[in-house]
Coordinates of C-alpha atoms in Angstrom, one line a residue:
M136 CA -87.4 117.2 53.7
T137 CA -90.0 116.0 51.1
Q138 CA -88.9 116.6 47.5
P139 CA -91.5 118.1 45.1
R140 CA -92.9 115.7 42.6
T141 CA -91.7 115.9 39.1
D142 CA -94.1 116.4 36.1
H143 CA -93.6 112.7 35.3
Q144 CA -94.7 111.7 38.9
V145 CA -97.7 113.9 38.7
R146 CA -98.8 112.4 35.4
R147 CA -98.3 108.9 36.8
S148 CA -100.7 109.8 39.6
D149 CA -103.3 111.0 37.1
L150 CA -102.9 107.7 35.2
A151 CA -103.5 105.9 38.5
V152 CA -106.8 107.6 38.9
I153 CA -107.9 106.5 35.4
L154 CA -106.8 102.9 36.1
E155 CA -108.6 102.9 39.4
R156 CA -111.9 104.0 37.8
Y157 CA -111.4 101.6 34.9
R158 CA -110.8 98.6 37.3
A159 CA -114.0 99.5 39.2
Y160 CA -116.1 98.6 36.2
A161 CA -113.9 96.4 34.0
G162 CA -111.4 94.6 36.2
E163 CA -107.7 94.1 35.4
S164 CA -108.1 93.1 31.7
G165 CA -106.6 95.9 29.6
C166 CA -104.8 97.8 32.3
E167 CA -101.3 96.9 31.0
R168 CA -102.2 98.1 27.5
I169 CA -103.6 101.4 28.9
E170 CA -100.3 101.9 30.8
A171 CA -98.3 101.1 27.6
A172 CA -100.4 103.7 25.7
F173 CA -99.7 106.3 28.4
D174 CA -95.9 105.6 28.1
Y175 CA -96.1 105.9 24.3
A176 CA -98.1 109.2 24.5
L177 CA -95.8 110.6 27.2
A178 CA -92.8 110.0 25.0
A179 CA -94.5 111.4 21.9
H180 CA -95.6 114.6 23.6
E181 CA -92.5 115.0 25.8
S182 CA -91.4 118.3 24.4
Q183 CA -94.8 119.8 23.9
R184 CA -96.6 122.3 26.1
R185 CA -100.2 123.5 26.2
K186 CA -101.2 127.2 26.1
T187 CA -101.3 127.0 29.9
G188 CA -97.6 126.1 30.0
E189 CA -98.4 122.7 31.4
P190 CA -97.1 119.4 29.8
Y191 CA -99.2 118.5 26.8
I192 CA -99.8 115.0 28.2
I193 CA -102.3 116.6 30.6
H194 CA -104.8 116.9 27.8
P195 CA -105.0 113.2 26.7
L196 CA -105.0 112.2 30.3
A197 CA -108.0 114.5 31.0
V198 CA -109.9 113.2 28.0
A199 CA -109.3 109.6 29.2
E200 CA -110.5 110.5 32.7
I201 CA -113.7 112.0 31.3
L202 CA -114.3 108.8 29.3
T203 CA -114.0 106.6 32.4
E204 CA -117.3 108.3 33.6
L205 CA -118.9 106.7 30.5
E206 CA -117.3 103.4 31.5
V207 CA -115.8 102.9 28.1
D208 CA -113.6 99.9 27.1
A209 CA -109.8 99.7 27.1
D210 CA -109.4 100.3 23.4
T211 CA -111.4 103.6 23.8
L212 CA -109.2 104.8 26.7
I213 CA -106.0 103.8 24.7
A214 CA -107.2 105.7 21.7
A215 CA -108.0 108.7 23.9
L216 CA -104.5 108.7 25.3
L217 CA -103.1 108.5 21.8
H218 CA -105.6 110.7 19.9
D219 CA -103.2 113.6 19.3
T220 CA -100.0 111.6 18.6
V221 CA -100.6 111.2 14.9
E222 CA -101.8 114.7 14.4
D223 CA -99.4 116.7 16.5
T224 CA -96.2 114.5 16.7
D225 CA -94.0 112.6 14.3
R226 CA -95.7 109.3 15.3
T227 CA -97.6 107.6 12.5
L228 CA -100.8 105.7 12.3
E229 CA -98.9 102.6 11.2
E230 CA -96.8 102.7 14.4
V231 CA -100.0 103.0 16.4
R232 CA -101.5 100.0 14.6
E233 CA -98.3 98.0 15.1
H234 CA -98.2 98.7 18.9
F235 CA -101.9 98.7 19.8
G236 CA -103.8 96.9 17.1
E237 CA -106.2 97.7 14.2
E238 CA -109.2 98.7 16.3
V239 CA -107.2 101.4 18.3
A240 CA -105.6 102.6 15.0
N241 CA -109.1 103.0 13.5
L242 CA -110.3 105.0 16.5
V243 CA -107.2 107.3 16.5
D244 CA -107.6 107.8 12.7
G245 CA -111.3 108.7 13.2
V246 CA -110.5 111.6 15.5
T247 CA -107.4 112.8 13.7
K248 CA -107.9 115.9 11.5
L249 CA -106.9 115.8 7.9
G250 CA -103.4 117.2 7.4
R251 CA -100.8 117.8 4.7
I252 CA -103.5 117.9 2.0
P253 CA -103.9 121.1 -0.1
Y254 CA -107.3 122.8 0.4
S255 CA -108.4 126.1 -1.0
S256 CA -109.8 127.6 2.2
K257 CA -110.2 127.2 5.9
E258 CA -113.9 126.5 5.4
E259 CA -113.1 123.6 3.0
I260 CA -110.7 122.1 5.5
Q261 CA -113.3 122.3 8.3
A262 CA -116.0 120.8 6.1
E263 CA -113.8 117.8 5.2
N264 CA -112.7 117.3 8.8
F265 CA -116.3 117.1 10.0
R266 CA -117.2 114.9 7.1
K267 CA -114.4 112.5 8.1
M268 CA -115.5 112.5 11.7
F269 CA -119.1 111.8 10.7
L270 CA -118.0 108.9 8.5
A271 CA -115.9 107.5 11.3
M272 CA -118.6 107.8 14.0
A273 CA -121.2 106.2 11.7
K274 CA -119.0 103.1 11.7
D275 CA -118.0 103.3 15.4
I276 CA -119.8 105.3 18.0
R277 CA -116.7 105.4 20.2
V278 CA -115.1 108.0 17.8
V279 CA -117.7 110.6 18.8
M280 CA -117.3 109.7 22.5
I281 CA -113.6 110.6 22.2
K282 CA -114.4 113.7 20.2
L283 CA -116.9 114.9 22.8
A284 CA -114.5 114.3 25.7
D285 CA -111.7 116.0 23.7
R286 CA -113.9 119.1 23.1
L287 CA -115.1 119.2 26.7
H288 CA -111.6 119.4 28.1
N289 CA -110.7 122.0 25.4
M290 CA -113.7 124.1 26.4
R291 CA -112.8 123.8 30.1
T292 CA -109.4 125.3 29.3
M293 CA -110.6 127.8 26.6
R294 CA -109.8 130.8 28.9
H295 CA -106.2 130.6 27.7
Q296 CA -107.1 131.2 24.1
T297 CA -107.6 134.5 22.3
P298 CA -111.1 136.0 22.3
E299 CA -111.5 135.3 18.6
K300 CA -110.6 131.6 19.1
Q301 CA -112.9 131.4 22.1
M302 CA -115.9 132.7 20.1
E303 CA -115.1 130.5 17.1
K304 CA -114.8 127.3 19.2
A305 CA -117.8 128.1 21.3
R306 CA -120.0 128.6 18.2
E307 CA -118.7 125.4 16.7
T308 CA -119.3 123.5 19.9
L309 CA -122.9 124.8 20.2
D310 CA -123.6 124.0 16.5
I311 CA -122.0 120.6 16.2
Y312 CA -120.8 119.0 19.4
A313 CA -123.7 119.9 21.8
P314 CA -126.3 118.7 19.3
L315 CA -124.3 115.4 18.9
A316 CA -124.3 114.9 22.6
H317 CA -128.0 115.6 22.7
R318 CA -128.8 113.2 19.9
L319 CA -126.8 110.5 21.6
G320 CA -128.4 111.3 25.0
I321 CA -125.1 112.1 26.7
Y322 CA -126.7 115.0 28.7
K323 CA -123.9 115.2 31.3
I324 CA -121.5 116.3 28.6
K325 CA -124.1 118.3 26.6
W326 CA -125.1 120.5 29.6
E327 CA -121.5 121.3 30.6
L328 CA -120.6 122.1 26.9
E329 CA -123.5 124.5 26.6
D330 CA -122.8 126.3 29.9
L331 CA -119.1 126.7 28.9
C332 CA -120.1 128.0 25.5
L333 CA -122.4 130.6 27.0
R334 CA -119.4 132.1 28.8
Y335 CA -117.8 133.1 25.5
I336 CA -120.9 133.6 23.3
D337 CA -122.6 136.1 25.5
Q338 CA -120.1 136.9 28.3
D339 CA -122.1 139.8 29.9
A340 CA -125.3 137.7 30.1
Y341 CA -123.4 134.7 31.5
Y342 CA -121.8 136.5 34.4
E343 CA -124.9 138.5 35.1
L344 CA -126.8 135.3 35.2
V345 CA -124.2 133.6 37.5
G346 CA -124.2 136.6 39.8
S347 CA -128.0 136.8 40.1
I348 CA -128.5 133.1 40.7
S349 CA -125.7 133.1 43.3
Q350 CA -127.4 135.9 45.2
K351 CA -130.6 133.8 45.5
R352 CA -128.8 130.5 46.1
S353 CA -129.4 130.2 49.9
E354 CA -133.1 131.1 49.5
R355 CA -133.6 128.5 46.7
E356 CA -131.6 125.8 48.6
H357 CA -133.7 126.3 51.7
Y358 CA -136.9 126.0 49.5
L359 CA -135.6 122.8 47.8
E360 CA -134.6 121.2 51.2
E361 CA -138.2 121.7 52.4
I362 CA -139.6 120.1 49.3
V363 CA -137.2 117.2 49.3
A364 CA -137.8 116.4 53.0
Q365 CA -141.6 116.4 52.5
I366 CA -141.5 114.2 49.4
Q367 CA -139.0 111.8 50.9
S368 CA -141.1 111.3 54.0
K369 CA -144.3 110.6 52.1
I370 CA -142.7 108.2 49.6
R371 CA -141.1 106.2 52.5
E372 CA -144.6 105.9 54.0
M373 CA -145.5 104.1 50.8
G374 CA -142.7 101.5 51.4
I375 CA -140.5 102.9 48.6
E376 CA -136.9 103.9 49.2
P377 CA -136.2 106.8 46.8
E378 CA -133.1 108.8 46.0
I379 CA -134.1 112.5 45.8
E380 CA -132.1 115.5 44.9
G381 CA -133.0 119.1 44.2
R382 CA -130.9 120.8 41.5
P383 CA -130.9 124.2 39.9
K384 CA -131.3 124.2 36.1
H385 CA -128.3 124.8 33.9
F386 CA -127.3 128.3 33.0
Y387 CA -127.7 127.8 29.3
S388 CA -131.3 126.4 29.6
I389 CA -132.2 129.4 31.8
Y390 CA -130.6 131.8 29.3
R391 CA -132.4 130.2 26.4
K392 CA -135.7 130.4 28.2
M393 CA -135.1 134.1 29.0
K394 CA -134.3 134.8 25.3
S395 CA -137.1 132.8 23.8
Q396 CA -139.8 134.2 26.2
G397 CA -138.4 137.7 26.5
K398 CA -138.3 137.5 30.3
D399 CA -136.0 138.7 33.0
L400 CA -134.6 136.2 35.6
D401 CA -137.1 137.4 38.2
Q402 CA -139.9 136.3 35.8
I403 CA -138.5 132.7 35.4
Y404 CA -139.9 130.7 38.3
D405 CA -139.0 127.1 37.6
L406 CA -135.3 127.7 38.0
F407 CA -134.8 124.3 39.6
A408 CA -136.0 120.7 39.5
T409 CA -136.5 117.9 41.9
R410 CA -135.3 114.5 40.6
I411 CA -136.7 111.3 42.2
I412 CA -135.0 108.0 41.4
V413 CA -136.7 104.7 42.3
S414 CA -136.2 101.0 41.6
S415 CA -139.0 100.2 39.2
V416 CA -141.4 101.6 36.6
A417 CA -144.4 100.8 38.8
D418 CA -142.7 102.9 41.6
C419 CA -142.3 105.8 39.1
Y420 CA -146.1 106.0 38.5
A421 CA -146.9 105.5 42.1
V422 CA -144.6 108.4 43.1
L423 CA -146.1 110.6 40.3
G424 CA -149.6 110.0 41.9
L425 CA -148.3 111.0 45.3
V426 CA -146.6 114.2 43.9
H427 CA -149.8 115.2 42.3
E428 CA -151.6 114.7 45.6
L429 CA -149.1 116.9 47.4
Y430 CA -148.8 119.7 44.9
K431 CA -151.2 121.0 42.2
P432 CA -149.9 120.0 38.7
M433 CA -149.8 122.8 36.1
P434 CA -152.0 122.1 33.0
G435 CA -150.1 121.0 29.9
R436 CA -146.8 120.5 31.8
F437 CA -146.8 116.7 32.2
K438 CA -144.7 114.5 29.8
D439 CA -144.5 110.7 29.9
Y440 CA -141.1 109.8 28.4
I441 CA -141.3 106.4 29.9
A442 CA -144.2 105.3 27.8
M443 CA -142.9 107.3 24.8
P444 CA -139.1 107.6 25.1
K445 CA -137.2 110.3 23.2
P446 CA -135.2 109.1 20.1
N447 CA -132.0 109.3 22.1
M448 CA -133.4 106.7 24.6
Y449 CA -134.2 109.2 27.3
Q450 CA -136.9 108.0 29.7
S451 CA -138.5 109.9 32.6
L452 CA -141.7 111.3 33.9
H453 CA -141.8 115.1 33.9
S454 CA -144.4 117.3 35.7
T455 CA -144.3 120.9 36.7
V456 CA -146.3 121.5 39.9
I457 CA -147.1 124.5 42.2
G458 CA -145.1 124.2 45.3
P459 CA -145.2 126.0 48.7
K460 CA -145.6 129.8 48.4
G461 CA -147.1 129.3 44.9
I462 CA -143.7 128.8 43.3
P463 CA -143.6 126.3 40.4
F464 CA -140.9 123.6 40.2
E465 CA -140.3 120.6 38.0
V466 CA -140.3 117.0 39.2
Q467 CA -138.5 114.3 37.2
I468 CA -139.1 110.7 38.2
R469 CA -137.1 107.8 36.8
T470 CA -135.5 104.4 37.6
Y471 CA -131.8 104.0 38.3
D472 CA -131.3 102.5 34.8
M473 CA -133.2 105.4 33.3
H474 CA -131.0 107.8 35.2
R475 CA -127.8 106.3 33.9
T476 CA -129.2 106.5 30.4
A477 CA -130.3 110.1 31.0
E478 CA -126.7 111.1 32.1
Y479 CA -124.7 109.1 29.6
G480 CA -127.1 108.2 26.8
I481 CA -125.9 105.7 24.2
A482 CA -122.7 105.3 26.2
A483 CA -124.6 103.7 29.0
H484 CA -125.4 100.7 26.7
W485 CA -122.7 100.6 24.1
K486 CA -120.5 97.9 25.6
Y487 CA -117.3 96.6 23.9
K488 CA -116.1 93.5 25.7
E489 CA -112.5 92.5 25.4
G490 CA -112.1 89.7 22.9
D491 CA -115.9 89.6 22.3
K492 CA -117.1 91.6 19.3
S493 CA -120.4 89.7 19.0
R494 CA -123.5 91.8 19.3
G495 CA -126.7 90.9 21.0
K496 CA -130.2 92.3 20.4
D497 CA -129.6 95.3 22.7
D498 CA -126.4 96.2 20.9
Q499 CA -128.2 96.1 17.5
T500 CA -130.8 98.4 19.0
E501 CA -128.2 100.9 20.1
E502 CA -126.4 100.7 16.7
S503 CA -129.7 101.6 15.0
K504 CA -129.6 105.0 16.8
L505 CA -127.0 106.1 14.2
A506 CA -128.9 104.8 11.2
W507 CA -129.9 108.4 10.3
L508 CA -126.3 109.5 9.9
R509 CA -125.3 106.4 7.9
Q510 CA -128.3 107.0 5.6
L511 CA -127.2 110.6 4.9
L512 CA -123.6 109.8 4.4
E513 CA -124.4 106.9 2.0
W514 CA -126.7 109.2 0.1
Q515 CA -124.0 111.8 -0.1
K516 CA -121.6 109.2 -1.6
E517 CA -124.3 108.1 -4.1
M518 CA -124.8 111.7 -5.3
R519 CA -121.1 112.2 -5.7
D520 CA -120.5 108.9 -7.5
A521 CA -123.4 109.6 -9.9
G522 CA -122.0 113.0 -10.7
Y523 CA -124.9 115.0 -9.2
G524 CA -122.9 116.9 -6.6
Y525 CA -122.8 117.1 -2.9
A526 CA -125.3 116.8 0.0
F527 CA -123.9 117.9 3.3
P528 CA -125.4 116.9 6.6
V529 CA -125.9 119.8 9.0
L530 CA -126.7 119.1 12.6
Y531 CA -129.4 121.6 13.7
N532 CA -129.5 122.3 17.4
E533 CA -133.1 123.1 18.2
M534 CA -131.9 124.8 21.4
T535 CA -130.0 127.5 19.7
D536 CA -131.0 130.2 17.2
R537 CA -128.4 129.1 14.6
V538 CA -128.0 126.4 12.0
W539 CA -124.3 125.7 11.3
D540 CA -124.2 127.0 7.7
L541 CA -122.2 124.7 5.4
R542 CA -123.0 126.5 2.2
K543 CA -119.7 128.3 1.9
A544 CA -117.7 125.3 3.0
G545 CA -119.8 123.1 0.6
L546 CA -119.5 125.3 -2.4
G547 CA -115.7 125.5 -1.8
L548 CA -115.7 121.7 -2.3
L549 CA -117.2 122.1 -5.7
S550 CA -113.8 122.8 -7.1
N551 CA -113.2 119.0 -6.8
I552 CA -116.0 118.3 -9.2
P553 CA -114.9 117.8 -12.9
G554 CA -116.3 120.2 -15.4
D555 CA -117.6 123.7 -15.4
T556 CA -118.7 124.5 -11.8
R557 CA -120.6 127.6 -13.0
S558 CA -123.4 125.2 -13.9
V559 CA -123.8 124.2 -10.3
T560 CA -127.2 124.9 -8.8
V561 CA -128.1 125.1 -5.2
I562 CA -131.5 123.3 -5.2
E563 CA -132.0 122.4 -1.6
D564 CA -131.6 124.4 1.6
T565 CA -134.0 122.8 4.1
A566 CA -134.4 121.2 7.5
V567 CA -135.5 117.6 8.0
N568 CA -136.6 115.8 11.1
V569 CA -134.4 112.7 11.8
E570 CA -137.6 110.5 11.7
D571 CA -138.5 111.9 8.2
L572 CA -135.1 111.5 6.7
P573 CA -135.6 108.1 4.8
A574 CA -138.7 109.4 3.0
Y575 CA -137.0 112.7 2.2
I576 CA -134.0 111.0 0.7
A577 CA -136.2 108.8 -1.5
E578 CA -138.2 111.8 -2.7
F579 CA -135.1 113.8 -3.4
K580 CA -133.5 111.0 -5.4
Q581 CA -136.5 111.1 -7.7
I582 CA -136.1 114.9 -8.2
L583 CA -132.5 114.4 -9.1
K584 CA -133.3 111.9 -11.8
K585 CA -135.3 114.5 -13.6
R586 CA -132.6 117.2 -13.5
D587 CA -129.4 117.8 -15.5
G588 CA -126.2 119.3 -14.2
V589 CA -124.4 119.3 -10.8
F590 CA -126.3 120.1 -7.7
F591 CA -125.5 121.1 -4.1
A592 CA -127.8 120.4 -1.2
R593 CA -127.6 121.6 2.3
I594 CA -129.7 119.3 4.6
S595 CA -130.2 120.5 8.2
V596 CA -130.9 117.4 10.3
M597 CA -133.2 118.2 13.2
V598 CA -131.7 116.4 16.2

């Protein structure tokens, strides 16, 4: 008779999946260290359980497994396995540094919340925790990759939390983590985070949307199959071998369109898109010409993100066309490299090779993508050191109706400023496009030079 597997054996099988995925893109180098990190985390979390009743080690394993999809390096996987050991167990950062090295310790520290420090309010703690995370990610993008994977798994298991906690974390995710994923171009995580948040932000709308879309699924799938078959046949006649898929749009994007346009689901026609992946840029434009021959393009609905990429490196051709039966659908055309970047963003290019920390031109380009955040944090430090006060970065998600309001959290931190805080003046409460940030900072510095007293500024960074 076969004996049931123990928790330890189940966890070992989960680790084996992570190692198998890692070996597929990185080889054997680093596997022993990853196994050692698992053993260390398993021992540290041995007596802990999650709200689900499952062993706590399930969470760091899940975070590491999500990160293998981004093809991260060994140090990032090790840090993912260890990311809660310092915060939630009696293990120390010094022990992590001793066992796994300085780089892993810095990553673990970057994702560890501040603890055992007296703060006057919950908002103040939250503000400082986010500030710490922003500082860490400005130095090393891998910090935010771990945080995004951590938040994704927590949102996947949020059903076990109280309704109040579900709403709080969903709001926080929509306001902070989804915009970060968007800014870094990691759409695969961004889309899932947004759909998971919608389930708790507007539960009735979510389940009504899911139910309505499910009822029409077979009709839409048949429609998409016809389109895909026709396009694929015509493209092959051109001597191009494409990869084509039809996909429904994500629930949150449909929900947002219904809200912004004041429409019912029956009035939203482009509920799905056809994605065409080819080998070269020349093939992209050739296929676009073919699609416009087959279907009538809608005026004003063509975007060339290949010639003019988005700031987060996204490249693709987008065109909405009128399909059979007069139903519009969107076509996205890109190369395989562009597709990987579209799914994983900056993570598709941010490579850390074992034993080689040298950076080439491409790495410097990717590093420049976080220049806006470094600028804002450096400016914040300059203001504080000069005695002016505080400027807090706020990530504004253009796809929600809310800006994460740091005014209360920020004003709470004014208790740390020497002197009479009654003289504090809130002189800025504005939104700034990322591209305009350097000019804005320069102008604001000149304003401060002409003012006396301590000031607080809330800057909403449009990502």
